[in-house]
PDB file of C-alpha atoms in Angstrom:
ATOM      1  CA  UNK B1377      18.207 -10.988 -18.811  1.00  0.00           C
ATOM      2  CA  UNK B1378      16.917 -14.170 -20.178  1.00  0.00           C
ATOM      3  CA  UNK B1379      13.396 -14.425 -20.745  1.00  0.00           C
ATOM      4  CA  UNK B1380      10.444 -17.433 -20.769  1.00  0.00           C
ATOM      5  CA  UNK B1381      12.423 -20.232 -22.459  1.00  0.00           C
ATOM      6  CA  UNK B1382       9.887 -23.320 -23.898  1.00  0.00           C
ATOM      7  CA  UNK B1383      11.543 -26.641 -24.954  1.00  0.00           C
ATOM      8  CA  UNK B1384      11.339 -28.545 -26.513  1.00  0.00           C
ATOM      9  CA  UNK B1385      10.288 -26.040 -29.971  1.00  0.00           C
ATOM     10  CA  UNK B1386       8.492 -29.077 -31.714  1.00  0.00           C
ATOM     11  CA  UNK B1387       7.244 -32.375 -30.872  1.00  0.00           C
ATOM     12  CA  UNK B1388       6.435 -34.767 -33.435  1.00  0.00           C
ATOM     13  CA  UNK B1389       4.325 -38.002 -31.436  1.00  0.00           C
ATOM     14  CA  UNK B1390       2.006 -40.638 -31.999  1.00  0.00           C
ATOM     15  CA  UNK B1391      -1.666 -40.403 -31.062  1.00  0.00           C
ATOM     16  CA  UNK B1392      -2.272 -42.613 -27.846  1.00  0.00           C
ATOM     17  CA  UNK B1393       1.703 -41.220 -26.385  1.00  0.00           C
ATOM     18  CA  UNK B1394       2.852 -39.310 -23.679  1.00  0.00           C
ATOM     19  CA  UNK B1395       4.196 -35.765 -23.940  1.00  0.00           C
ATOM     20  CA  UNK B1396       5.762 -33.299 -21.660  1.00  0.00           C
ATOM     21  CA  UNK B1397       6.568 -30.210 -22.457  1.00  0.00           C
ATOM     22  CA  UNK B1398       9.426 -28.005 -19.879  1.00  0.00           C
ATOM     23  CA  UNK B1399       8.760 -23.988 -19.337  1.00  0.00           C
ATOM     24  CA  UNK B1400      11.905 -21.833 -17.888  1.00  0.00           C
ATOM     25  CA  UNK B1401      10.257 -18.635 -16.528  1.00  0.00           C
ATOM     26  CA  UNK B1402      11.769 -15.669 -15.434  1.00  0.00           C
ATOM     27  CA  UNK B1403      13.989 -15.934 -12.735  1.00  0.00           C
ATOM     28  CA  UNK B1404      11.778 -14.584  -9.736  1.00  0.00           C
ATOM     29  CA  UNK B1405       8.478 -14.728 -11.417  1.00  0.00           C
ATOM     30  CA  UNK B1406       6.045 -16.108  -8.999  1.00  0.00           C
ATOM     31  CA  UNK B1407       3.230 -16.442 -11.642  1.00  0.00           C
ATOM     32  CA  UNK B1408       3.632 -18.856 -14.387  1.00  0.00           C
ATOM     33  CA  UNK B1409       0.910 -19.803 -17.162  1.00  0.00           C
ATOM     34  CA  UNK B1410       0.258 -22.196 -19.690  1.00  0.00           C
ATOM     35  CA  UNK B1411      -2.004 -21.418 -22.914  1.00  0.00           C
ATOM     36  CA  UNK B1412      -2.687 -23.646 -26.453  1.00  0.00           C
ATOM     37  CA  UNK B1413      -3.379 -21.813 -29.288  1.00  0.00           C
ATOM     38  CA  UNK B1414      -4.828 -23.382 -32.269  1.00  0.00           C
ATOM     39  CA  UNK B1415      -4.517 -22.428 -35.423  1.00  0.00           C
ATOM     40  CA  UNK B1416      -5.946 -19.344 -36.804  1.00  0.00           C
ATOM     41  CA  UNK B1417      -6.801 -18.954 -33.156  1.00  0.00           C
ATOM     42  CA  UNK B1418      -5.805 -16.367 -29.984  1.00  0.00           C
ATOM     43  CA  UNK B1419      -4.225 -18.204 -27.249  1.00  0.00           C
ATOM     44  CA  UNK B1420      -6.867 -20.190 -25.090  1.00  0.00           C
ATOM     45  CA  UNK B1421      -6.052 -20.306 -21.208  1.00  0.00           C
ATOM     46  CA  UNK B1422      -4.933 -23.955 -19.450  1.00  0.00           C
ATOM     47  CA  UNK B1423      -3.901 -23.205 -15.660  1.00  0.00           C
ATOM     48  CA  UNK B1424      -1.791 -20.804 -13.537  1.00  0.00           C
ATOM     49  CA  UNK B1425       0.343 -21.497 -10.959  1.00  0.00           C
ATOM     50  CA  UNK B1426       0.865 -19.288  -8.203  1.00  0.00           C
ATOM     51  CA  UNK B1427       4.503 -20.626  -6.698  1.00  0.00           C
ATOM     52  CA  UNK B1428       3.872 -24.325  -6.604  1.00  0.00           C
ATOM     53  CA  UNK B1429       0.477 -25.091  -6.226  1.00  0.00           C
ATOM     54  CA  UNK B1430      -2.003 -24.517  -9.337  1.00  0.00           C
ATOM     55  CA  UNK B1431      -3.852 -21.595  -8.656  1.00  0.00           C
ATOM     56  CA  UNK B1432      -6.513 -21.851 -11.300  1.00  0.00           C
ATOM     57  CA  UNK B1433      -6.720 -24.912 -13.128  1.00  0.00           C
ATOM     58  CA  UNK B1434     -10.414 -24.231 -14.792  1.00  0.00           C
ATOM     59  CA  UNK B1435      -8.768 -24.219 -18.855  1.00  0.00           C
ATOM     60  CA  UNK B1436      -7.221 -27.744 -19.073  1.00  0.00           C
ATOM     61  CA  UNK B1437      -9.763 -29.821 -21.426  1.00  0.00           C
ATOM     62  CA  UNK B1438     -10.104 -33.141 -19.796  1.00  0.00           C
ATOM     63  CA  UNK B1439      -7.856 -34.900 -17.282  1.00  0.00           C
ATOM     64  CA  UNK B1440      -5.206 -36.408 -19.497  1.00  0.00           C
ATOM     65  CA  UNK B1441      -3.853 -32.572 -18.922  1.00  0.00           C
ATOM     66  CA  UNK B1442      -1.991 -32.357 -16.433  1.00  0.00           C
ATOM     67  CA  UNK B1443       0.946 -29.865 -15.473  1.00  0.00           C
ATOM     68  CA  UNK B1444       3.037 -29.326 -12.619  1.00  0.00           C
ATOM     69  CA  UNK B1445       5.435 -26.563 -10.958  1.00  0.00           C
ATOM     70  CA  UNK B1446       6.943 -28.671  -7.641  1.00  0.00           C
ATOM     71  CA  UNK B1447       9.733 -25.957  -6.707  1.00  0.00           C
ATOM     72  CA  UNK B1448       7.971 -23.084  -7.843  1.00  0.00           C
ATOM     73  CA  UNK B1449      10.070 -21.931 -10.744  1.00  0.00           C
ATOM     74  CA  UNK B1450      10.196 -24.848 -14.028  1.00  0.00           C
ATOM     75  CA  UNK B1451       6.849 -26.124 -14.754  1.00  0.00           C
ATOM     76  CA  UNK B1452       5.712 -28.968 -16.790  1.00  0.00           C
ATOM     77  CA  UNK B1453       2.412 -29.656 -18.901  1.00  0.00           C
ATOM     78  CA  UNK B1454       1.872 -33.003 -18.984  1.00  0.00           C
ATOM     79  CA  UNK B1455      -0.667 -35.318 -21.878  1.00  0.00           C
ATOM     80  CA  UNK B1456      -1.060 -38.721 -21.430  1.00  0.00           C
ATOM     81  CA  UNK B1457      -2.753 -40.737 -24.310  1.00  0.00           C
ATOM     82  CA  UNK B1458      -2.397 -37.669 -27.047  1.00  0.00           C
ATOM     83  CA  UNK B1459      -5.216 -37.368 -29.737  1.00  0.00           C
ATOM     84  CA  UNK B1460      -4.733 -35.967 -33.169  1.00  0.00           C
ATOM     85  CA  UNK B1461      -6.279 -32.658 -31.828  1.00  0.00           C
ATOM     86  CA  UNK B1462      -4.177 -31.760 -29.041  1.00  0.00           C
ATOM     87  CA  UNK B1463      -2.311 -30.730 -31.961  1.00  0.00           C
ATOM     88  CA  UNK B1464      -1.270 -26.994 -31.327  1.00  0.00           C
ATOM     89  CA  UNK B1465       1.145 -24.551 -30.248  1.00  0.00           C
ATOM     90  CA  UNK B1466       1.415 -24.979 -26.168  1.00  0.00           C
ATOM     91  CA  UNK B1467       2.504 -21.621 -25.165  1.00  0.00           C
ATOM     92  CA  UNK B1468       3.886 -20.491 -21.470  1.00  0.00           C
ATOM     93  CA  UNK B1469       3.944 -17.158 -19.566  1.00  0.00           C
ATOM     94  CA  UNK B1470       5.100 -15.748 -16.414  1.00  0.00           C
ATOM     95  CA  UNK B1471       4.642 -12.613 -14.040  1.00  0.00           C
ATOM     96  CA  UNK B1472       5.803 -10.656 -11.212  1.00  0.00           C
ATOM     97  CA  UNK B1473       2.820 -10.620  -8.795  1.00  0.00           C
ATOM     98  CA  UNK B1474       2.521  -7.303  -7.115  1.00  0.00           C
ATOM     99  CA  UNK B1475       2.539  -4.892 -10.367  1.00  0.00           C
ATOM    100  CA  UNK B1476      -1.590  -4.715  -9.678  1.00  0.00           C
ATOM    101  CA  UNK B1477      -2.869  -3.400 -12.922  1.00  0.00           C
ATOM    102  CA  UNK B1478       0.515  -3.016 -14.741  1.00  0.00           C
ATOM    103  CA  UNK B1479       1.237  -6.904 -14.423  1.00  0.00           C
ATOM    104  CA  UNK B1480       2.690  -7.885 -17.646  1.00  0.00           C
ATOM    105  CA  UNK B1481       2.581 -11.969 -18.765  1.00  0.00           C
ATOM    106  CA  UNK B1482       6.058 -12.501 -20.745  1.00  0.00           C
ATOM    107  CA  UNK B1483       5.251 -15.159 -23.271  1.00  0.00           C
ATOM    108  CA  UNK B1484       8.149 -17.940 -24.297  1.00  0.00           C
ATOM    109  CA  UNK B1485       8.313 -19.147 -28.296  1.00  0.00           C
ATOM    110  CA  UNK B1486       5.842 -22.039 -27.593  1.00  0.00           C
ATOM    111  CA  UNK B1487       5.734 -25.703 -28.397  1.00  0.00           C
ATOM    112  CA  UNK B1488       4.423 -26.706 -31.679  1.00  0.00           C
ATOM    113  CA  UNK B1489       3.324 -30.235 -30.754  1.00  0.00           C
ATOM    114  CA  UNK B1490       1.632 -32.505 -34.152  1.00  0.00           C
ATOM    115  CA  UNK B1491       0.005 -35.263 -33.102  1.00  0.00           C
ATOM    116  CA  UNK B1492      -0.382 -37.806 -35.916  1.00  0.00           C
TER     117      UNK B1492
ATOM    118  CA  UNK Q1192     -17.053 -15.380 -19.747  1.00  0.00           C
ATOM    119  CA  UNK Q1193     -15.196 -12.666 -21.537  1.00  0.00           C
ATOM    120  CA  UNK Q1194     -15.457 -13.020 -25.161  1.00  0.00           C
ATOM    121  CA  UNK Q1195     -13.058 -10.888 -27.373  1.00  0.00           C
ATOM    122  CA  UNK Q1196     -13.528  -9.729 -31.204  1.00  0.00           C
ATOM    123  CA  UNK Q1197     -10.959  -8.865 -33.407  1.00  0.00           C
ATOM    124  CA  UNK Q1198     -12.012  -7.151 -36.427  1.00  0.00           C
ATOM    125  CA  UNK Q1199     -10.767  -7.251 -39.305  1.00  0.00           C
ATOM    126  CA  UNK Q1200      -9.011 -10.489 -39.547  1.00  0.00           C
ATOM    127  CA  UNK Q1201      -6.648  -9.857 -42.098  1.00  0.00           C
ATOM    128  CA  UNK Q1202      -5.248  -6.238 -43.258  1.00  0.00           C
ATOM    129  CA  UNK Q1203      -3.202  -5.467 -46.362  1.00  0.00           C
ATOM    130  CA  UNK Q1204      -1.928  -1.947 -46.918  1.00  0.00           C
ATOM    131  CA  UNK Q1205       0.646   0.078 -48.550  1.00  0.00           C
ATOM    132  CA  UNK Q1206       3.348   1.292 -46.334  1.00  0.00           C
ATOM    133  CA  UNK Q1207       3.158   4.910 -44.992  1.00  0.00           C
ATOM    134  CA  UNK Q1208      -0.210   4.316 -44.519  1.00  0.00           C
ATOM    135  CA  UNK Q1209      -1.753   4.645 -40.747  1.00  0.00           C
ATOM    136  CA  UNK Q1210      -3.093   1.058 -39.571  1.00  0.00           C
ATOM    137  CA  UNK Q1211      -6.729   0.821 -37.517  1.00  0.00           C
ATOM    138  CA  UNK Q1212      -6.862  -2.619 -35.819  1.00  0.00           C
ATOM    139  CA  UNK Q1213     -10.103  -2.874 -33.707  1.00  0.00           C
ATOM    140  CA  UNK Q1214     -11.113  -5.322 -30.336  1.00  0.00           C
ATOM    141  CA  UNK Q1215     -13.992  -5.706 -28.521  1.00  0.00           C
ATOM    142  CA  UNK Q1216     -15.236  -7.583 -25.677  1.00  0.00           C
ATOM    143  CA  UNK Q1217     -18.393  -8.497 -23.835  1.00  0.00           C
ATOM    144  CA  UNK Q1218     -17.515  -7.939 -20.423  1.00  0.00           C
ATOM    145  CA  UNK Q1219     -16.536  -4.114 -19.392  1.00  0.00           C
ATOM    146  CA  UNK Q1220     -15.487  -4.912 -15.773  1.00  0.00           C
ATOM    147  CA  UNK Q1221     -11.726  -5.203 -17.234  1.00  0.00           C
ATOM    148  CA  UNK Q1222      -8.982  -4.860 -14.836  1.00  0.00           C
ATOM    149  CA  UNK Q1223      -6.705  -4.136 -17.812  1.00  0.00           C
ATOM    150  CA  UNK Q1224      -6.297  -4.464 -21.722  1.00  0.00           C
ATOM    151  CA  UNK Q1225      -2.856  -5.716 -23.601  1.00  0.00           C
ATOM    152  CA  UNK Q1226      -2.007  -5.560 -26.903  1.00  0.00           C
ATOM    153  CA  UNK Q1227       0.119  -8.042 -28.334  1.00  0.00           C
ATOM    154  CA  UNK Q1228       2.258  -8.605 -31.658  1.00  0.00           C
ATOM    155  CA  UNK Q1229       3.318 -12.346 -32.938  1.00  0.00           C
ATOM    156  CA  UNK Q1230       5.556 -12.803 -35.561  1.00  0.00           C
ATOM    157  CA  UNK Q1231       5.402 -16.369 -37.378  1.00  0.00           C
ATOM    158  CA  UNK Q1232       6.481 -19.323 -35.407  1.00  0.00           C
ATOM    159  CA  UNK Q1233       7.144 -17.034 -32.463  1.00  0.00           C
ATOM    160  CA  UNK Q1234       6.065 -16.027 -28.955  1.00  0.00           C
ATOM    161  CA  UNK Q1235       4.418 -13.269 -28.153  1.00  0.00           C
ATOM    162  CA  UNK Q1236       5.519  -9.634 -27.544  1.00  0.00           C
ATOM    163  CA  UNK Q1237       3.510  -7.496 -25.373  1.00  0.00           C
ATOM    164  CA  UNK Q1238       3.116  -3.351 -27.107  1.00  0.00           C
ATOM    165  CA  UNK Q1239       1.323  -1.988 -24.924  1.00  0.00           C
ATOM    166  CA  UNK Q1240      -0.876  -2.246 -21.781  1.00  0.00           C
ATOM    167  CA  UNK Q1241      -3.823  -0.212 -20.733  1.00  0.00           C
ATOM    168  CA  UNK Q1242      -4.566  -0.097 -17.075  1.00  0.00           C
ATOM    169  CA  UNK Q1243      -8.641  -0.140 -16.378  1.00  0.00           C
ATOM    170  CA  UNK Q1244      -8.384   3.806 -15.217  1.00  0.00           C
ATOM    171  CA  UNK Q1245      -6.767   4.899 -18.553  1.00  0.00           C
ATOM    172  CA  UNK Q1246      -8.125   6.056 -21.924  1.00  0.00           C
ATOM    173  CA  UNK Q1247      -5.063   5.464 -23.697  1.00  0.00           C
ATOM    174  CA  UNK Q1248      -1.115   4.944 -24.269  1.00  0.00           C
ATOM    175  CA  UNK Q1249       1.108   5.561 -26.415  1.00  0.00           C
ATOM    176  CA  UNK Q1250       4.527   3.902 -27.116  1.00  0.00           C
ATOM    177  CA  UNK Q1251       6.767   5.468 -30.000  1.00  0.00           C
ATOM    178  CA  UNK Q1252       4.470   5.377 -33.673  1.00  0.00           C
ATOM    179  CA  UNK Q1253       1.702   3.076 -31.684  1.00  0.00           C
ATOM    180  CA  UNK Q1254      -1.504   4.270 -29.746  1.00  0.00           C
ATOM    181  CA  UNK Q1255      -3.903   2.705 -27.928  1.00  0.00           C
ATOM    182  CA  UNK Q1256      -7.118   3.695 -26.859  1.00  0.00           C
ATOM    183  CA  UNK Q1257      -9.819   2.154 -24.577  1.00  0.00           C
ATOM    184  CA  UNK Q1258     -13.666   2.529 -23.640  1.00  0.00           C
ATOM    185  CA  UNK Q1259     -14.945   0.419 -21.070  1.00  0.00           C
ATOM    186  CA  UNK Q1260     -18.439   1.046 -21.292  1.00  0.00           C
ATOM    187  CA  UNK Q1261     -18.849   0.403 -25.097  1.00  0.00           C
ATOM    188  CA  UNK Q1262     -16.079  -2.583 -24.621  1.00  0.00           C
ATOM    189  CA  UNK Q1263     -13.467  -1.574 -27.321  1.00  0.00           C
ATOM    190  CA  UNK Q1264     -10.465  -0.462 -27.606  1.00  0.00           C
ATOM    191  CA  UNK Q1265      -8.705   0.370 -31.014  1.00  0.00           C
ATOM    192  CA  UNK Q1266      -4.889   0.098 -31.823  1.00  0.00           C
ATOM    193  CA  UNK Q1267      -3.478   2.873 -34.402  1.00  0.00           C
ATOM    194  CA  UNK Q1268       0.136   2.454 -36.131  1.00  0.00           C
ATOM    195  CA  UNK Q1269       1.378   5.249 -37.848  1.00  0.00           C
ATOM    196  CA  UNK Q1270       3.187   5.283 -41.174  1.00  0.00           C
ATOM    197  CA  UNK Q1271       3.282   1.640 -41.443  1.00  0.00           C
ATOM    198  CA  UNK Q1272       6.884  -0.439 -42.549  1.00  0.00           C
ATOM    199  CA  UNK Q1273       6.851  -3.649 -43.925  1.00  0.00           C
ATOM    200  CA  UNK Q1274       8.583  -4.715 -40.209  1.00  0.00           C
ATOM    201  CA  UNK Q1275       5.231  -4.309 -38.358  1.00  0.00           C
ATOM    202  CA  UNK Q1276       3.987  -7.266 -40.599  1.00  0.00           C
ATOM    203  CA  UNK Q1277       2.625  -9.407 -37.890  1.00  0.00           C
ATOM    204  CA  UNK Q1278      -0.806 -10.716 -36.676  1.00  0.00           C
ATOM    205  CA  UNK Q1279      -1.608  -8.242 -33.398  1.00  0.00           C
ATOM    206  CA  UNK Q1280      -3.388 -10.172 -30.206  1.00  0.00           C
ATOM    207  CA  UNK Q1281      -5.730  -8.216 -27.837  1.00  0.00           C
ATOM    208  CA  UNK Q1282      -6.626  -9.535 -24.917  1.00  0.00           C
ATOM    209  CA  UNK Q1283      -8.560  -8.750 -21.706  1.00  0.00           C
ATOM    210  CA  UNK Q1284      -7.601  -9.699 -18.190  1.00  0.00           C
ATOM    211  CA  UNK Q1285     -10.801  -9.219 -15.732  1.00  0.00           C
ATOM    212  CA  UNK Q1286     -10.326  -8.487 -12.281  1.00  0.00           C
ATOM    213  CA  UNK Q1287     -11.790 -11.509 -10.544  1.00  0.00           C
ATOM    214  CA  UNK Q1288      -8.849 -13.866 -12.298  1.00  0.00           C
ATOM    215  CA  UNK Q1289      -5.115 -13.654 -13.395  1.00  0.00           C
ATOM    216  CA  UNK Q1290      -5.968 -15.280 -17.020  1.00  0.00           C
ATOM    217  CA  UNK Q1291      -5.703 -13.445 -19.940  1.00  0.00           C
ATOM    218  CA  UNK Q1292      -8.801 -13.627 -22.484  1.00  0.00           C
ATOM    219  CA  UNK Q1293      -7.296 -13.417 -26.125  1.00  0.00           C
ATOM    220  CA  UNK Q1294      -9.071 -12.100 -29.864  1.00  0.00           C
ATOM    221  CA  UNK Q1295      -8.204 -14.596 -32.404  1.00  0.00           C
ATOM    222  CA  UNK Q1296      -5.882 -11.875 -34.122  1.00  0.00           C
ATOM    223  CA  UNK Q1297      -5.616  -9.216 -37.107  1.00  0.00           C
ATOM    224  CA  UNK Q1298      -3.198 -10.508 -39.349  1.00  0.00           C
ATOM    225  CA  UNK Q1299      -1.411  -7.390 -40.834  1.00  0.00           C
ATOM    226  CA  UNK Q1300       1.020  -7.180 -44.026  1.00  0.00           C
ATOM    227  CA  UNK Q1301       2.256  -4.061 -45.115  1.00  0.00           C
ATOM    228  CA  UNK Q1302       3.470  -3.680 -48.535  1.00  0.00           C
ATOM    229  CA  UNK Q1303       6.947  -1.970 -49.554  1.00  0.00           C
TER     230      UNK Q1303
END
């Protein structure tokens, strides 16, 4: 089966533009995830979504994050007025809920977004 | 907050040679413990998980061990290959969230 798809792989923008970046989960996953890694770095945490509504949105870094999941499968991070270090790889996961301690985040191949 | 160690950060070895990549974290009320390989440019790929009432598991030439109350847990790979060149990811999920707490990484290359 297919598994977390990302698009798009790279953005190239402008610092002061809008981005949005799409995550495909897997089909049935109720739990869906967004991360950033930086460079060098392990994967920071951004929000979860739990269905549609955001579940845990304690990671995102100021308000112009912003993401969305209105039918409770694609989700979309959204960052208005991008600064040179938003640059990173944008990263999304999803779960089946239910699995207790054997729940397993799938990861996708990221979004390499370069602000300059 | 759970903070998680990954030591060392980079590895270079000979393959055939058994691989010792260590993680620790701050917090020992875990609900469970995932390791993690990323290739370049990729996603990542989850190797194993240990669930908060295990010691260890074991998946094919990988092992993974975990004590709670020191707050490690230590991933061993057997007779290296140049394939399992990769940086390897632990991270920590506690039990009063869903988020996963990531190590910054041990970057591994094995040498043919």
């Amino acid at each position: 089966g297919a598994g977390v798809s990302q698009t798009p792989s790279n953005k190239v923008t402008e610092k002061g533009k809008y981005v949005e970046l799409r995550c495909d989960p897997i089909s049935g996953h109720t739990a869906l995830y967004w991360y950033r890694q930086s460079l060098g770095q392990g994967p920071e945490f951004l929000i979860y979504f739990q269905g549609t509504g955001a579940a845990d949105d304690s990671g995102l870094p100021n308000d112009r994050f912003f993401a969305v999941r209105p039918e409770g499968s694609v989700s979309t991070l959204k960052i208005q007025r991008t600064e040179r270090g938003d640059s990173a790889v944008y990263l999304c996961a999803s779960s089946s809920l239910g699995a207790g301690e054997q729940e397993t985040q799938y990861f996708g191949p990221g979004t390499r977004l370069l602000v300059l | 907050k759970q903070e998680v160690t990954q030591i060392p950060a980079a590895l270079s070895v000979p393959e055939g040679e058994n691989l010792v990549l260590n993680c620790s974290f701050t917090d020992s009320a875990i609900y469970n413990l995932q390791w993690f390989r990323q290739d370049p440019g990729k996603g990542l790929t989850s190797l194993l998980l240990i669930q908060s009432s295990q010691r260890e598991q074991t998946s094919g030439r990988l092992n993974a061990s975990l004590d709670k109350s020191s707050g490690r847990s230590t991933l061993y790979i057997a007779a290296s290959q140049p394939g399992d060149s990769a940086t390897y990811l632990c991270a920590v999920r506690n039990p009063y969230d869903y988020k996963l707490s990531f190590g910054a990484g041990t970057t591994v290359t094995v040498r043919a």
